[in-house]
mmCIF file of C-alpha atoms in Angstrom:
data_model
loop_
_atom_site.group_PDB
_atom_site.id
_atom_site.type_symbol
_atom_site.label_atom_id
_atom_site.label_comp_id
_atom_site.label_asym_id
_atom_site.label_seq_id
_atom_site.Cartn_x
_atom_site.Cartn_y
_atom_site.Cartn_z
ATOM 1 C CA MET A 236 18.394 -22.077 42.042
ATOM 2 C CA LYS A 237 17.588 -22.445 38.314
ATOM 3 C CA LYS A 238 14.843 -19.855 38.654
ATOM 4 C CA SER A 239 17.278 -17.396 40.314
ATOM 5 C CA ILE A 240 19.826 -17.891 37.526
ATOM 6 C CA LEU A 241 17.129 -17.355 34.884
ATOM 7 C CA ILE A 242 15.896 -14.170 36.562
ATOM 8 C CA PHE A 243 19.466 -12.876 36.918
ATOM 9 C CA SER A 244 20.184 -13.705 33.267
ATOM 10 C CA LEU A 245 17.044 -11.891 32.100
ATOM 11 C CA LEU A 246 17.913 -8.874 34.259
ATOM 12 C CA ILE A 247 21.440 -8.655 32.821
ATOM 13 C CA THR A 248 20.141 -9.043 29.247
ATOM 14 C CA THR A 249 17.558 -6.311 29.816
ATOM 15 C CA MET A 250 20.184 -3.981 31.287
ATOM 16 C CA VAL A 251 22.589 -4.567 28.406
ATOM 17 C CA MET A 252 19.842 -4.100 25.826
ATOM 18 C CA ALA A 253 18.829 -0.823 27.495
ATOM 19 C CA GLN A 254 22.407 0.434 27.179
ATOM 20 C CA VAL A 255 22.388 0.086 23.394
ATOM 21 C CA LYS A 256 20.660 3.291 22.340
ATOM 22 C CA THR A 257 18.278 2.943 19.444
ATOM 23 C CA ASN A 258 20.042 5.502 17.260
ATOM 24 C CA ASP A 259 23.519 4.059 17.929
ATOM 25 C CA LEU A 260 22.798 1.305 15.432
ATOM 26 C CA PRO A 261 22.234 1.810 11.716
ATOM 27 C CA PHE A 262 18.886 1.397 9.973
ATOM 28 C CA TYR A 263 16.604 2.887 12.630
ATOM 29 C CA GLU A 264 15.328 4.627 9.501
ATOM 30 C CA ILE A 265 16.104 4.060 5.844
ATOM 31 C CA PRO A 266 18.527 6.743 4.618
ATOM 32 C CA ALA A 267 17.379 9.372 2.129
ATOM 33 C CA SER A 268 16.858 8.135 -1.409
ATOM 34 C CA PRO A 269 19.783 8.437 -3.811
ATOM 35 C CA GLU A 270 19.450 11.225 -6.354
ATOM 36 C CA VAL A 271 20.281 8.981 -9.295
ATOM 37 C CA TYR A 272 19.231 5.513 -10.336
ATOM 38 C CA THR A 273 22.105 3.219 -11.129
ATOM 39 C CA SER A 274 22.557 -0.496 -10.612
ATOM 40 C CA GLN A 275 24.705 0.384 -7.619
ATOM 41 C CA THR A 276 22.214 2.771 -5.953
ATOM 42 C CA VAL A 277 19.348 0.329 -6.521
ATOM 43 C CA ALA A 278 21.432 -2.425 -4.899
ATOM 44 C CA ALA A 279 22.221 -0.044 -2.017
ATOM 45 C CA ARG A 280 18.518 0.650 -1.509
ATOM 46 C CA MET A 281 17.817 -3.089 -1.370
ATOM 47 C CA ILE A 282 20.403 -3.422 1.403
ATOM 48 C CA ASP A 283 18.910 -0.378 3.182
ATOM 49 C CA GLY A 284 15.468 -2.001 3.092
ATOM 50 C CA LEU A 285 16.897 -5.250 4.434
ATOM 51 C CA GLY A 286 18.760 -3.414 7.214
ATOM 52 C CA PHE A 287 15.618 -1.514 8.214
ATOM 53 C CA ARG A 288 13.504 -4.655 8.327
ATOM 54 C CA TYR A 289 16.170 -6.531 10.291
ATOM 55 C CA TYR A 290 16.574 -3.645 12.738
ATOM 56 C CA TRP A 291 12.885 -3.616 13.598
ATOM 57 C CA ALA A 292 12.355 -7.397 13.421
ATOM 58 C CA THR A 293 15.032 -7.807 16.113
ATOM 59 C CA GLU A 294 14.441 -4.637 18.167
ATOM 60 C CA GLY A 295 13.315 -5.429 21.717
ATOM 61 C CA LEU A 296 13.528 -9.219 21.483
ATOM 62 C CA THR A 297 13.578 -10.998 24.832
ATOM 63 C CA GLU A 298 15.105 -14.300 25.895
ATOM 64 C CA LYS A 299 11.611 -15.795 25.597
ATOM 65 C CA ASP A 300 11.372 -14.565 21.998
ATOM 66 C CA LEU A 301 14.846 -15.846 21.124
ATOM 67 C CA ALA A 302 14.005 -19.323 22.452
ATOM 68 C CA HIS A 303 10.644 -19.529 20.660
ATOM 69 C CA LYS A 304 10.121 -21.780 17.663
ATOM 70 C CA ALA A 305 6.936 -22.637 15.806
ATOM 71 C CA SER A 306 7.436 -26.401 15.735
ATOM 72 C CA GLU A 307 9.777 -29.069 17.043
ATOM 73 C CA SER A 308 11.566 -29.273 13.697
ATOM 74 C CA GLY A 309 11.732 -25.486 13.189
ATOM 75 C CA ARG A 310 14.409 -22.970 14.091
ATOM 76 C CA THR A 311 14.233 -20.748 17.142
ATOM 77 C CA SER A 312 14.383 -17.004 16.640
ATOM 78 C CA ALA A 313 17.966 -17.124 17.946
ATOM 79 C CA GLU A 314 18.899 -19.756 15.348
ATOM 80 C CA THR A 315 17.235 -17.684 12.613
ATOM 81 C CA ILE A 316 19.172 -14.611 13.758
ATOM 82 C CA GLU A 317 22.392 -16.652 13.652
ATOM 83 C CA HIS A 318 21.554 -17.546 10.041
ATOM 84 C CA LEU A 319 20.817 -13.882 9.258
ATOM 85 C CA TYR A 320 24.218 -12.922 10.658
ATOM 86 C CA GLY A 321 25.817 -15.517 8.372
ATOM 87 C CA LEU A 322 23.917 -14.098 5.396
ATOM 88 C CA SER A 323 25.092 -10.565 6.247
ATOM 89 C CA LYS A 324 28.686 -11.828 6.342
ATOM 90 C CA PHE A 325 28.214 -13.564 2.978
ATOM 91 C CA ILE A 326 26.772 -10.395 1.417
ATOM 92 C CA ARG A 327 29.571 -8.231 2.833
ATOM 93 C CA ASN A 328 32.349 -10.673 1.971
ATOM 94 C CA SER A 329 31.050 -11.205 -1.578
ATOM 95 C CA ILE A 330 30.725 -7.507 -2.413
ATOM 96 C CA LEU A 331 33.535 -5.830 -0.442
ATOM 97 C CA SER A 332 36.855 -7.194 -1.594
ATOM 98 C CA ASN A 333 38.962 -5.256 0.949
ATOM 99 C CA ASP A 334 36.703 -5.114 4.019
ATOM 100 C CA LYS A 335 35.585 -8.587 5.049
ATOM 101 C CA ASP A 336 33.927 -9.846 8.225
ATOM 102 C CA ASN A 337 36.213 -12.724 9.203
ATOM 103 C CA ASN A 338 34.944 -13.046 12.758
ATOM 104 C CA THR A 339 34.826 -16.649 13.965
ATOM 105 C CA SER A 340 34.182 -16.008 17.664
ATOM 106 C CA GLU A 341 30.844 -16.743 19.290
ATOM 107 C CA LEU A 342 28.656 -13.638 19.642
ATOM 108 C CA ASN A 343 25.725 -13.130 21.986
ATOM 109 C CA PHE A 344 22.434 -11.818 20.613
ATOM 110 C CA ILE A 345 23.233 -8.136 21.158
ATOM 111 C CA GLU A 346 26.666 -8.438 19.532
ATOM 112 C CA LYS A 347 25.268 -10.501 16.652
ATOM 113 C CA ARG A 348 22.460 -8.022 16.022
ATOM 114 C CA LYS A 349 24.887 -5.105 16.030
ATOM 115 C CA GLN A 350 27.395 -6.845 13.739
ATOM 116 C CA THR A 351 24.667 -7.882 11.298
ATOM 117 C CA LEU A 352 23.507 -4.267 11.066
ATOM 118 C CA LEU A 353 27.097 -3.030 10.710
ATOM 119 C CA ASN A 354 27.804 -5.566 7.949
ATOM 120 C CA LEU A 355 24.775 -4.362 6.020
ATOM 121 C CA LYS A 356 25.694 -0.705 6.643
ATOM 122 C CA LYS A 357 29.241 -1.219 5.309
ATOM 123 C CA VAL A 358 27.805 -2.729 2.122
ATOM 124 C CA SER A 359 25.201 0.030 1.837
ATOM 125 C CA ASN A 360 27.826 2.751 2.303
ATOM 126 C CA ALA A 361 30.076 1.202 -0.336
ATOM 127 C CA LEU A 362 27.195 0.903 -2.810
ATOM 128 C CA HIS A 363 26.023 4.480 -2.143
ATOM 129 C CA ASN A 364 29.542 5.766 -2.845
ATOM 130 C CA VAL A 365 29.282 6.739 -6.509
ATOM 131 C CA GLU A 366 32.788 8.254 -6.386
ATOM 132 C CA GLU A 367 34.280 4.749 -6.053
ATOM 133 C CA PRO A 368 31.928 2.450 -7.953
ATOM 134 C CA ILE A 369 31.799 -1.245 -7.204
ATOM 135 C CA LYS A 370 31.827 -3.345 -10.323
ATOM 136 C CA LEU A 371 28.796 -5.485 -9.610
ATOM 137 C CA ASP A 372 29.672 -7.717 -12.540
ATOM 138 C CA GLU A 373 33.005 -8.513 -10.844
ATOM 139 C CA THR A 374 31.934 -9.489 -7.326
ATOM 140 C CA GLU A 375 33.218 -12.797 -5.898
ATOM 141 C CA VAL A 376 29.802 -14.328 -6.509
ATOM 142 C CA PRO A 377 27.674 -13.138 -9.456
ATOM 143 C CA PHE A 378 25.641 -10.200 -8.149
ATOM 144 C CA TRP A 379 22.427 -11.656 -9.601
ATOM 145 C CA ASN A 380 22.961 -14.634 -7.305
ATOM 146 C CA ILE A 381 23.569 -12.333 -4.334
ATOM 147 C CA ILE A 382 20.153 -10.733 -4.995
ATOM 148 C CA ASN A 383 18.152 -13.937 -5.391
ATOM 149 C CA GLY A 384 20.260 -15.805 -2.819
ATOM 150 C CA PRO A 385 21.347 -14.172 0.444
ATOM 151 C CA ILE A 386 19.492 -10.837 0.087
ATOM 152 C CA ALA A 387 16.138 -12.467 -0.702
ATOM 153 C CA ASP A 388 16.807 -15.188 1.889
ATOM 154 C CA ALA A 389 17.566 -12.577 4.563
ATOM 155 C CA LEU A 390 14.325 -10.708 3.794
ATOM 156 C CA TRP A 391 12.457 -14.009 4.083
ATOM 157 C CA HIS A 392 14.030 -14.744 7.466
ATOM 158 C CA CYS A 393 13.321 -11.235 8.798
ATOM 159 C CA GLY A 394 9.663 -12.045 8.192
ATOM 160 C CA GLN A 395 10.087 -15.300 10.099
ATOM 161 C CA VAL A 396 11.548 -13.446 13.097
ATOM 162 C CA VAL A 397 8.546 -11.088 13.009
ATOM 163 C CA MET A 398 6.159 -14.060 12.904
ATOM 164 C CA LEU A 399 7.992 -15.868 15.717
ATOM 165 C CA ARG A 400 8.078 -12.794 17.957
ATOM 166 C CA ARG A 401 4.337 -12.307 17.432
ATOM 167 C CA ALA A 402 3.741 -15.967 18.334
ATOM 168 C CA SER A 403 5.817 -15.583 21.516
ATOM 169 C CA GLY A 404 3.728 -12.584 22.622
ATOM 170 C CA ASN A 405 5.995 -9.692 21.563
ATOM 171 C CA PRO A 406 4.589 -8.324 18.288
ATOM 172 C CA PHE A 407 6.435 -6.167 15.767
ATOM 173 C CA ASN A 408 6.215 -2.439 16.524
ATOM 174 C CA SER A 409 3.009 -1.233 14.841
ATOM 175 C CA LYS A 410 4.504 2.252 14.351
ATOM 176 C CA VAL A 411 7.090 0.937 11.875
ATOM 177 C CA SER A 412 6.311 1.807 8.265
ATOM 178 C CA VAL A 413 8.289 -0.469 5.957
ATOM 179 C CA PHE A 414 6.828 1.507 3.041
ATOM 180 C CA GLN A 415 8.239 4.837 4.247
ATOM 181 C CA GLY A 416 11.277 3.372 6.004
ATOM 182 C CA LYS A 417 10.643 5.138 9.289
ATOM 183 C CA LEU A 418 8.384 5.209 12.324
ATOM 184 C CA LYS A 419 4.881 6.561 11.753
ATOM 185 C CA GLU A 420 4.141 9.795 13.538
#
C-alpha cells in the first residue's frame, strides 16, 4: 500500500511539474544588461543572477532530490528550498515598501519555487525601473546588510541545492552557463 501511494504521489508530482512550462517562470535566462551603471541597476543584476541560479538549481528536482540530505544533521533539499523562499520574502519585504509577500500558508515545492522566483522578479523589476528609483539607503534594513546577508546567503544555498541534487543522482543541467546567463547552444 505504501509503495502504491508513493508511486501515485510521484506520478502526480511529475504531471504537475510538466504542466509548468519552463518559460512561464522568470529567470530561465538573465535579462539583457542595463544600459547604465547605477547602484540600483547593479543591485538588480545581482538579483537577476540569483534568480537565474535558483531557477536552474531547482529545475527538474524530483521527490528523491527534495528528500536528500548529505548528513543526518544537514538539511534536505526541500528544507534548503524552504529557507531560500524565506530569504526571497525577506529581500522583497525589505526593499519593496508597498508590495510585500505576506503569505503564511504552507506551499508545496512547485508553489514555493514559483513564488521564490516571483519574489525575486518583483524586486528585480523594481530595481530596473530607473523612472521610479528606490532609495537603497532608505530600505527597511540597510541595503549593505541585504547584500551580505540574504542575497549572499541565497547564492550560497543555491550552490547547496546543486550539490545535493548531484549527490542524489540528478546533476545540474550542464548546458546552463551562469557566466552568460543562458543555456549554451
